[in-house]
mmCIF file of N, CA and C in Angstrom:
data_model
loop_
_atom_site.group_PDB
_atom_site.id
_atom_site.type_symbol
_atom_site.label_atom_id
_atom_site.label_comp_id
_atom_site.label_asym_id
_atom_site.label_seq_id
_atom_site.Cartn_x
_atom_site.Cartn_y
_atom_site.Cartn_z
ATOM 1 N N MET H 28 0.824 -1.177 0.000
ATOM 2 C CA MET H 28 0.000 0.000 0.000
ATOM 3 C C MET H 28 0.876 1.252 0.000
ATOM 4 N N SER H 29 0.362 2.306 -0.557
ATOM 5 C CA SER H 29 1.124 3.547 -0.603
ATOM 6 C C SER H 29 0.968 4.310 0.708
ATOM 7 N N LYS H 30 1.870 5.251 0.931
ATOM 8 C CA LYS H 30 1.799 6.068 2.130
ATOM 9 C C LYS H 30 0.617 7.019 2.044
ATOM 10 N N THR H 31 0.210 7.546 3.205
ATOM 11 C CA THR H 31 -0.901 8.475 3.260
ATOM 12 C C THR H 31 -0.512 9.789 2.590
ATOM 13 N N PRO H 32 -1.321 10.266 1.622
ATOM 14 C CA PRO H 32 -0.994 11.534 0.972
ATOM 15 C C PRO H 32 -1.232 12.720 1.912
ATOM 16 N N LEU H 33 -0.481 13.803 1.704
ATOM 17 C CA LEU H 33 -0.642 14.999 2.521
ATOM 18 C C LEU H 33 -2.028 15.594 2.334
ATOM 19 N N ILE H 34 -2.455 15.711 1.086
ATOM 20 C CA ILE H 34 -3.819 16.154 0.780
ATOM 21 C C ILE H 34 -4.408 15.170 -0.224
ATOM 22 N N GLY H 35 -5.698 15.185 -0.337
ATOM 23 C CA GLY H 35 -6.349 14.250 -1.242
ATOM 24 C C GLY H 35 -6.695 12.964 -0.509
ATOM 25 N N ARG H 36 -7.604 12.216 -1.083
ATOM 26 C CA ARG H 36 -8.059 10.984 -0.467
ATOM 27 C C ARG H 36 -7.971 9.860 -1.474
ATOM 28 N N ARG H 37 -7.844 8.646 -0.976
ATOM 29 C CA ARG H 37 -7.877 7.487 -1.864
ATOM 30 C C ARG H 37 -8.884 6.495 -1.316
ATOM 31 N N LYS H 38 -9.421 5.694 -2.204
ATOM 32 C CA LYS H 38 -10.451 4.724 -1.829
ATOM 33 C C LYS H 38 -9.945 3.318 -2.082
ATOM 34 N N GLU H 39 -10.414 2.394 -1.263
ATOM 35 C CA GLU H 39 -10.118 0.985 -1.498
ATOM 36 C C GLU H 39 -11.351 0.157 -1.163
ATOM 37 N N GLU H 40 -11.583 -0.847 -1.988
ATOM 38 C CA GLU H 40 -12.702 -1.766 -1.787
ATOM 39 C C GLU H 40 -12.175 -3.009 -1.091
ATOM 40 N N VAL H 41 -12.864 -3.434 -0.038
ATOM 41 C CA VAL H 41 -12.418 -4.600 0.727
ATOM 42 C C VAL H 41 -13.619 -5.485 1.055
ATOM 43 N N PRO H 42 -13.408 -6.800 1.111
ATOM 44 C CA PRO H 42 -14.483 -7.691 1.546
ATOM 45 C C PRO H 42 -14.630 -7.597 3.063
ATOM 46 N N CYS H 43 -15.866 -7.744 3.547
ATOM 47 C CA CYS H 43 -16.092 -7.661 4.979
ATOM 48 C C CYS H 43 -17.226 -8.585 5.405
ATOM 49 N N THR H 44 -17.302 -8.807 6.691
ATOM 50 C CA THR H 44 -18.352 -9.614 7.281
ATOM 51 C C THR H 44 -19.079 -8.758 8.308
ATOM 52 N N VAL H 45 -20.413 -8.733 8.212
ATOM 53 C CA VAL H 45 -21.238 -7.997 9.155
ATOM 54 C C VAL H 45 -21.951 -9.019 10.027
ATOM 55 N N GLU H 46 -21.764 -8.919 11.329
ATOM 56 C CA GLU H 46 -22.425 -9.808 12.279
ATOM 57 C C GLU H 46 -23.444 -8.994 13.065
ATOM 58 N N ILE H 47 -24.713 -9.404 12.999
ATOM 59 C CA ILE H 47 -25.775 -8.684 13.695
ATOM 60 C C ILE H 47 -26.401 -9.604 14.725
ATOM 61 N N ASN H 48 -26.467 -9.118 15.972
ATOM 62 C CA ASN H 48 -27.076 -9.853 17.069
ATOM 63 C C ASN H 48 -28.306 -9.100 17.548
ATOM 64 N N ASN H 49 -29.434 -9.786 17.618
ATOM 65 C CA ASN H 49 -30.667 -9.189 18.108
ATOM 66 C C ASN H 49 -31.292 -10.172 19.097
ATOM 67 N N THR H 50 -30.602 -10.372 20.217
ATOM 68 C CA THR H 50 -31.068 -11.308 21.227
ATOM 69 C C THR H 50 -31.243 -10.582 22.557
ATOM 70 N N PHE H 51 -31.815 -11.278 23.528
ATOM 71 C CA PHE H 51 -31.984 -10.701 24.859
ATOM 72 C C PHE H 51 -30.635 -10.360 25.468
ATOM 73 N N GLU H 52 -29.649 -11.204 25.247
ATOM 74 C CA GLU H 52 -28.329 -11.003 25.822
ATOM 75 C C GLU H 52 -27.513 -9.927 25.124
ATOM 76 N N GLU H 53 -27.748 -9.746 23.835
ATOM 77 C CA GLU H 53 -26.897 -8.830 23.077
ATOM 78 C C GLU H 53 -27.659 -8.207 21.918
ATOM 79 N N LEU H 54 -27.477 -6.905 21.766
ATOM 80 C CA LEU H 54 -28.031 -6.180 20.624
ATOM 81 C C LEU H 54 -26.891 -5.371 20.030
ATOM 82 N N GLY H 55 -26.488 -5.697 18.809
ATOM 83 C CA GLY H 55 -25.380 -4.956 18.222
ATOM 84 C C GLY H 55 -25.019 -5.446 16.848
ATOM 85 N N ALA H 56 -24.168 -4.684 16.215
ATOM 86 C CA ALA H 56 -23.661 -5.027 14.891
ATOM 87 C C ALA H 56 -22.151 -4.839 14.912
ATOM 88 N N HIS H 57 -21.445 -5.773 14.312
ATOM 89 C CA HIS H 57 -19.990 -5.727 14.263
ATOM 90 C C HIS H 57 -19.535 -5.907 12.821
ATOM 91 N N LEU H 58 -18.551 -5.133 12.440
ATOM 92 C CA LEU H 58 -17.996 -5.197 11.094
ATOM 93 C C LEU H 58 -16.553 -5.668 11.194
ATOM 94 N N ARG H 59 -16.225 -6.694 10.428
ATOM 95 C CA ARG H 59 -14.861 -7.225 10.406
ATOM 96 C C ARG H 59 -14.379 -7.233 8.961
ATOM 97 N N PHE H 60 -13.219 -6.655 8.727
ATOM 98 C CA PHE H 60 -12.632 -6.686 7.395
ATOM 99 C C PHE H 60 -11.939 -8.021 7.219
ATOM 100 N N ASP H 61 -12.298 -8.748 6.174
ATOM 101 C CA ASP H 61 -11.823 -10.113 5.983
ATOM 102 C C ASP H 61 -10.333 -10.209 5.677
ATOM 103 N N ASN H 62 -9.749 -9.155 5.131
ATOM 104 C CA ASN H 62 -8.329 -9.217 4.782
ATOM 105 C C ASN H 62 -7.445 -8.503 5.803
ATOM 106 N N GLY H 63 -7.994 -8.193 6.975
ATOM 107 C CA GLY H 63 -7.198 -7.603 8.044
ATOM 108 C C GLY H 63 -6.897 -6.129 7.904
ATOM 109 N N VAL H 64 -7.600 -5.440 7.034
ATOM 110 C CA VAL H 64 -7.384 -4.007 6.841
ATOM 111 C C VAL H 64 -7.705 -3.270 8.140
ATOM 112 N N VAL H 65 -6.962 -2.214 8.417
ATOM 113 C CA VAL H 65 -7.168 -1.401 9.614
ATOM 114 C C VAL H 65 -7.716 -0.036 9.208
ATOM 115 N N VAL H 66 -8.685 0.460 9.967
ATOM 116 C CA VAL H 66 -9.255 1.788 9.733
ATOM 117 C C VAL H 66 -8.627 2.739 10.749
ATOM 118 N N TYR H 67 -8.184 3.898 10.287
ATOM 119 C CA TYR H 67 -7.497 4.868 11.121
ATOM 120 C C TYR H 67 -8.388 6.089 11.352
ATOM 121 N N PRO H 68 -8.029 6.956 12.324
ATOM 122 C CA PRO H 68 -8.824 8.160 12.571
ATOM 123 C C PRO H 68 -8.994 8.985 11.304
ATOM 124 N N GLY H 69 -10.225 9.415 11.049
ATOM 125 C CA GLY H 69 -10.532 10.228 9.877
ATOM 126 C C GLY H 69 -10.979 9.435 8.671
ATOM 127 N N ASP H 70 -10.724 8.131 8.638
ATOM 128 C CA ASP H 70 -11.163 7.299 7.516
ATOM 129 C C ASP H 70 -12.687 7.134 7.562
ATOM 130 N N GLU H 71 -13.285 6.938 6.402
ATOM 131 C CA GLU H 71 -14.727 6.720 6.306
ATOM 132 C C GLU H 71 -14.972 5.351 5.689
ATOM 133 N N VAL H 72 -15.992 4.657 6.196
ATOM 134 C CA VAL H 72 -16.327 3.316 5.706
ATOM 135 C C VAL H 72 -17.778 3.299 5.273
ATOM 136 N N ILE H 73 -18.029 2.792 4.067
ATOM 137 C CA ILE H 73 -19.390 2.589 3.565
ATOM 138 C C ILE H 73 -19.522 1.113 3.228
ATOM 139 N N VAL H 74 -20.514 0.456 3.830
ATOM 140 C CA VAL H 74 -20.776 -0.954 3.556
ATOM 141 C C VAL H 74 -21.864 -1.028 2.501
ATOM 142 N N HIS H 75 -21.616 -1.763 1.428
ATOM 143 C CA HIS H 75 -22.549 -1.861 0.314
ATOM 144 C C HIS H 75 -23.466 -3.073 0.486
ATOM 145 N N GLY H 76 -24.636 -2.990 -0.098
ATOM 146 C CA GLY H 76 -25.593 -4.092 -0.051
ATOM 147 C C GLY H 76 -26.945 -3.604 0.412
ATOM 148 N N SER H 77 -27.923 -4.468 0.291
ATOM 149 C CA SER H 77 -29.277 -4.100 0.682
ATOM 150 C C SER H 77 -29.402 -4.086 2.210
ATOM 151 N N PRO H 78 -30.312 -3.265 2.728
ATOM 152 C CA PRO H 78 -30.536 -3.227 4.171
ATOM 153 C C PRO H 78 -31.000 -4.599 4.676
ATOM 154 N N VAL H 79 -30.677 -4.901 5.909
ATOM 155 C CA VAL H 79 -31.053 -6.191 6.478
ATOM 156 C C VAL H 79 -31.872 -5.982 7.745
ATOM 157 N N GLU H 80 -32.713 -6.951 8.035
ATOM 158 C CA GLU H 80 -33.477 -6.974 9.279
ATOM 159 C C GLU H 80 -33.274 -8.338 9.911
ATOM 160 N N VAL H 81 -32.863 -8.338 11.155
ATOM 161 C CA VAL H 81 -32.666 -9.588 11.882
ATOM 162 C C VAL H 81 -33.763 -9.662 12.935
ATOM 163 N N PRO H 82 -34.616 -10.696 12.870
ATOM 164 C CA PRO H 82 -35.706 -10.799 13.842
ATOM 165 C C PRO H 82 -35.177 -10.985 15.263
ATOM 166 N N TYR H 83 -36.002 -10.598 16.230
ATOM 167 C CA TYR H 83 -35.625 -10.734 17.632
ATOM 168 C C TYR H 83 -35.329 -12.196 17.949
ATOM 169 N N GLY H 84 -34.251 -12.395 18.707
ATOM 170 C CA GLY H 84 -33.853 -13.738 19.093
ATOM 171 C C GLY H 84 -32.898 -14.404 18.130
ATOM 172 N N HIS H 85 -32.470 -13.689 17.099
ATOM 173 C CA HIS H 85 -31.594 -14.280 16.092
ATOM 174 C C HIS H 85 -30.255 -13.554 16.006
ATOM 175 N N ARG H 86 -29.285 -14.269 15.469
ATOM 176 C CA ARG H 86 -27.964 -13.728 15.114
ATOM 177 C C ARG H 86 -27.705 -14.130 13.676
ATOM 178 N N GLU H 87 -27.292 -13.179 12.872
ATOM 179 C CA GLU H 87 -27.030 -13.491 11.465
ATOM 180 C C GLU H 87 -25.731 -12.840 11.015
ATOM 181 N N THR H 88 -25.124 -13.452 10.017
ATOM 182 C CA THR H 88 -23.872 -12.970 9.451
ATOM 183 C C THR H 88 -24.065 -12.736 7.953
ATOM 184 N N PHE H 89 -23.551 -11.616 7.471
ATOM 185 C CA PHE H 89 -23.693 -11.254 6.066
ATOM 186 C C PHE H 89 -22.319 -10.943 5.492
ATOM 187 N N ARG H 90 -22.084 -11.361 4.269
ATOM 188 C CA ARG H 90 -20.853 -11.028 3.546
ATOM 189 C C ARG H 90 -21.157 -9.829 2.659
ATOM 190 N N ARG H 91 -20.332 -8.815 2.769
ATOM 191 C CA ARG H 91 -20.526 -7.589 2.013
ATOM 192 C C ARG H 91 -19.185 -7.085 1.482
ATOM 193 N N THR H 92 -19.264 -6.015 0.708
ATOM 194 C CA THR H 92 -18.089 -5.282 0.263
ATOM 195 C C THR H 92 -18.178 -3.887 0.867
ATOM 196 N N ALA H 93 -17.056 -3.376 1.336
ATOM 197 C CA ALA H 93 -17.015 -2.036 1.924
ATOM 198 C C ALA H 93 -16.022 -1.184 1.157
ATOM 199 N N THR H 94 -16.319 0.111 1.089
ATOM 200 C CA THR H 94 -15.397 1.081 0.518
ATOM 201 C C THR H 94 -14.828 1.906 1.656
ATOM 202 N N ILE H 95 -13.508 1.901 1.778
ATOM 203 C CA ILE H 95 -12.837 2.711 2.787
ATOM 204 C C ILE H 95 -12.231 3.911 2.078
ATOM 205 N N THR H 96 -12.635 5.108 2.491
ATOM 206 C CA THR H 96 -12.050 6.336 1.971
ATOM 207 C C THR H 96 -11.030 6.793 2.993
ATOM 208 N N ARG H 97 -9.776 6.738 2.611
ATOM 209 C CA ARG H 97 -8.687 7.062 3.514
ATOM 210 C C ARG H 97 -8.542 8.572 3.679
ATOM 211 N N ALA H 98 -8.385 9.006 4.922
ATOM 212 C CA ALA H 98 -8.166 10.418 5.212
ATOM 213 C C ALA H 98 -6.761 10.820 4.786
ATOM 214 N N SER H 99 -6.626 12.062 4.400
ATOM 215 C CA SER H 99 -5.288 12.577 4.082
ATOM 216 C C SER H 99 -4.526 12.775 5.393
ATOM 217 N N LEU H 100 -3.251 13.024 5.292
ATOM 218 C CA LEU H 100 -2.429 13.235 6.483
ATOM 219 C C LEU H 100 -2.929 14.425 7.291
ATOM 220 N N ILE H 101 -3.335 15.466 6.612
ATOM 221 C CA ILE H 101 -3.858 16.655 7.306
ATOM 222 C C ILE H 101 -5.163 16.309 8.029
ATOM 223 N N GLU H 102 -6.080 15.613 7.354
ATOM 224 C CA GLU H 102 -7.347 15.223 7.983
ATOM 225 C C GLU H 102 -7.116 14.291 9.171
ATOM 226 N N ARG H 103 -6.221 13.343 9.024
ATOM 227 C CA ARG H 103 -5.931 12.399 10.104
ATOM 228 C C ARG H 103 -5.359 13.122 11.319
ATOM 229 N N THR H 104 -4.445 14.056 11.089
ATOM 230 C CA THR H 104 -3.854 14.834 12.187
ATOM 231 C C THR H 104 -4.912 15.675 12.883
ATOM 232 N N TRP H 105 -5.781 16.309 12.108
ATOM 233 C CA TRP H 105 -6.853 17.133 12.679
ATOM 234 C C TRP H 105 -7.812 16.268 13.503
ATOM 235 N N THR H 106 -8.164 15.099 13.010
ATOM 236 C CA THR H 106 -9.074 14.212 13.726
ATOM 237 C C THR H 106 -8.468 13.775 15.054
ATOM 238 N N ARG H 107 -7.215 13.432 15.043
ATOM 239 C CA ARG H 107 -6.545 13.039 16.294
ATOM 240 C C ARG H 107 -6.481 14.201 17.276
ATOM 241 N N ALA H 108 -6.221 15.402 16.775
ATOM 242 C CA ALA H 108 -6.076 16.572 17.644
ATOM 243 C C ALA H 108 -7.405 17.002 18.253
ATOM 244 N N THR H 109 -8.492 16.873 17.523
ATOM 245 C CA THR H 109 -9.792 17.367 18.011
ATOM 246 C C THR H 109 -10.707 16.263 18.513
ATOM 247 N N GLY H 110 -10.351 15.022 18.311
ATOM 248 C CA GLY H 110 -11.226 13.909 18.693
ATOM 249 C C GLY H 110 -11.529 13.855 20.171
ATOM 250 N N ASP H 111 -10.548 14.166 21.011
ATOM 251 C CA ASP H 111 -10.779 14.131 22.456
ATOM 252 C C ASP H 111 -11.818 15.162 22.871
ATOM 253 N N PHE H 112 -11.812 16.337 22.249
ATOM 254 C CA PHE H 112 -12.791 17.364 22.589
ATOM 255 C C PHE H 112 -14.200 16.920 22.222
ATOM 256 N N GLU H 113 -14.349 16.299 21.049
ATOM 257 C CA GLU H 113 -15.660 15.829 20.623
ATOM 258 C C GLU H 113 -16.151 14.707 21.518
ATOM 259 N N PHE H 114 -15.232 13.824 21.960
ATOM 260 C CA PHE H 114 -15.614 12.753 22.871
ATOM 261 C C PHE H 114 -16.117 13.326 24.190
ATOM 262 N N MET H 115 -15.466 14.363 24.678
ATOM 263 C CA MET H 115 -15.858 14.952 25.956
ATOM 264 C C MET H 115 -17.258 15.546 25.882
ATOM 265 N N GLU H 116 -17.694 16.007 24.709
ATOM 266 C CA GLU H 116 -19.055 16.505 24.561
ATOM 267 C C GLU H 116 -20.060 15.397 24.829
ATOM 268 N N LEU H 117 -19.724 14.173 24.458
ATOM 269 C CA LEU H 117 -20.605 13.044 24.708
ATOM 270 C C LEU H 117 -20.676 12.696 26.190
ATOM 271 N N CYS H 118 -19.682 13.088 26.935
ATOM 272 C CA CYS H 118 -19.588 12.733 28.357
ATOM 273 C C CYS H 118 -20.263 13.736 29.275
ATOM 274 N N GLU H 119 -20.933 14.725 28.740
ATOM 275 C CA GLU H 119 -21.607 15.701 29.589
ATOM 276 C C GLU H 119 -22.894 15.097 30.115
ATOM 277 N N PHE H 120 -22.868 14.709 31.379
ATOM 278 C CA PHE H 120 -24.043 14.114 32.006
ATOM 279 C C PHE H 120 -23.995 14.419 33.490
ATOM 280 N N SER H 121 -25.128 14.217 34.139
ATOM 281 C CA SER H 121 -25.173 14.420 35.583
ATOM 282 C C SER H 121 -26.175 13.428 36.163
ATOM 283 N N PHE H 122 -25.972 13.126 37.431
ATOM 284 C CA PHE H 122 -26.890 12.262 38.149
ATOM 285 C C PHE H 122 -27.483 13.055 39.289
ATOM 286 N N SER H 123 -28.763 13.005 39.408
ATOM 287 C CA SER H 123 -29.407 13.680 40.522
ATOM 288 C C SER H 123 -30.616 12.852 40.957
ATOM 289 N N GLU H 124 -30.966 13.000 42.232
ATOM 290 C CA GLU H 124 -32.088 12.222 42.755
ATOM 291 C C GLU H 124 -33.418 12.799 42.302
ATOM 292 N N ARG H 125 -33.480 14.094 42.162
ATOM 293 C CA ARG H 125 -34.729 14.733 41.750
ATOM 294 C C ARG H 125 -34.449 16.083 41.127
ATOM 295 N N ALA H 126 -35.418 16.583 40.418
ATOM 296 C CA ALA H 126 -35.280 17.895 39.809
ATOM 297 C C ALA H 126 -35.433 18.966 40.882
ATOM 298 N N ARG H 127 -34.652 20.021 40.751
ATOM 299 C CA ARG H 127 -34.737 21.128 41.707
ATOM 300 C C ARG H 127 -35.576 22.245 41.128
ATOM 301 N N ALA H 128 -36.374 22.857 41.965
ATOM 302 C CA ALA H 128 -37.261 23.937 41.511
ATOM 303 C C ALA H 128 -36.601 25.262 41.597
#
């Protein structure tokens, strides 16, 4: 693979496996790249194929193709530098026993 360009983006198509769990114990979806490709900060992933529905109580696995759009070096650096701030916005919460008047 080539090095990350300073500006500009490149795309690569990779095979992937989507595992969807819709059970009492677990509700989630996991994406695994079959050829061991790694996604880095700033990269974008689009999974191709028709939408799926997994009925309650089932786990299913689907084979798909994904397009990874690689971030440029500038985008990757910016994402790493600002990512912590964006994460902290998600962490704004409070616990209280009751509302105060």
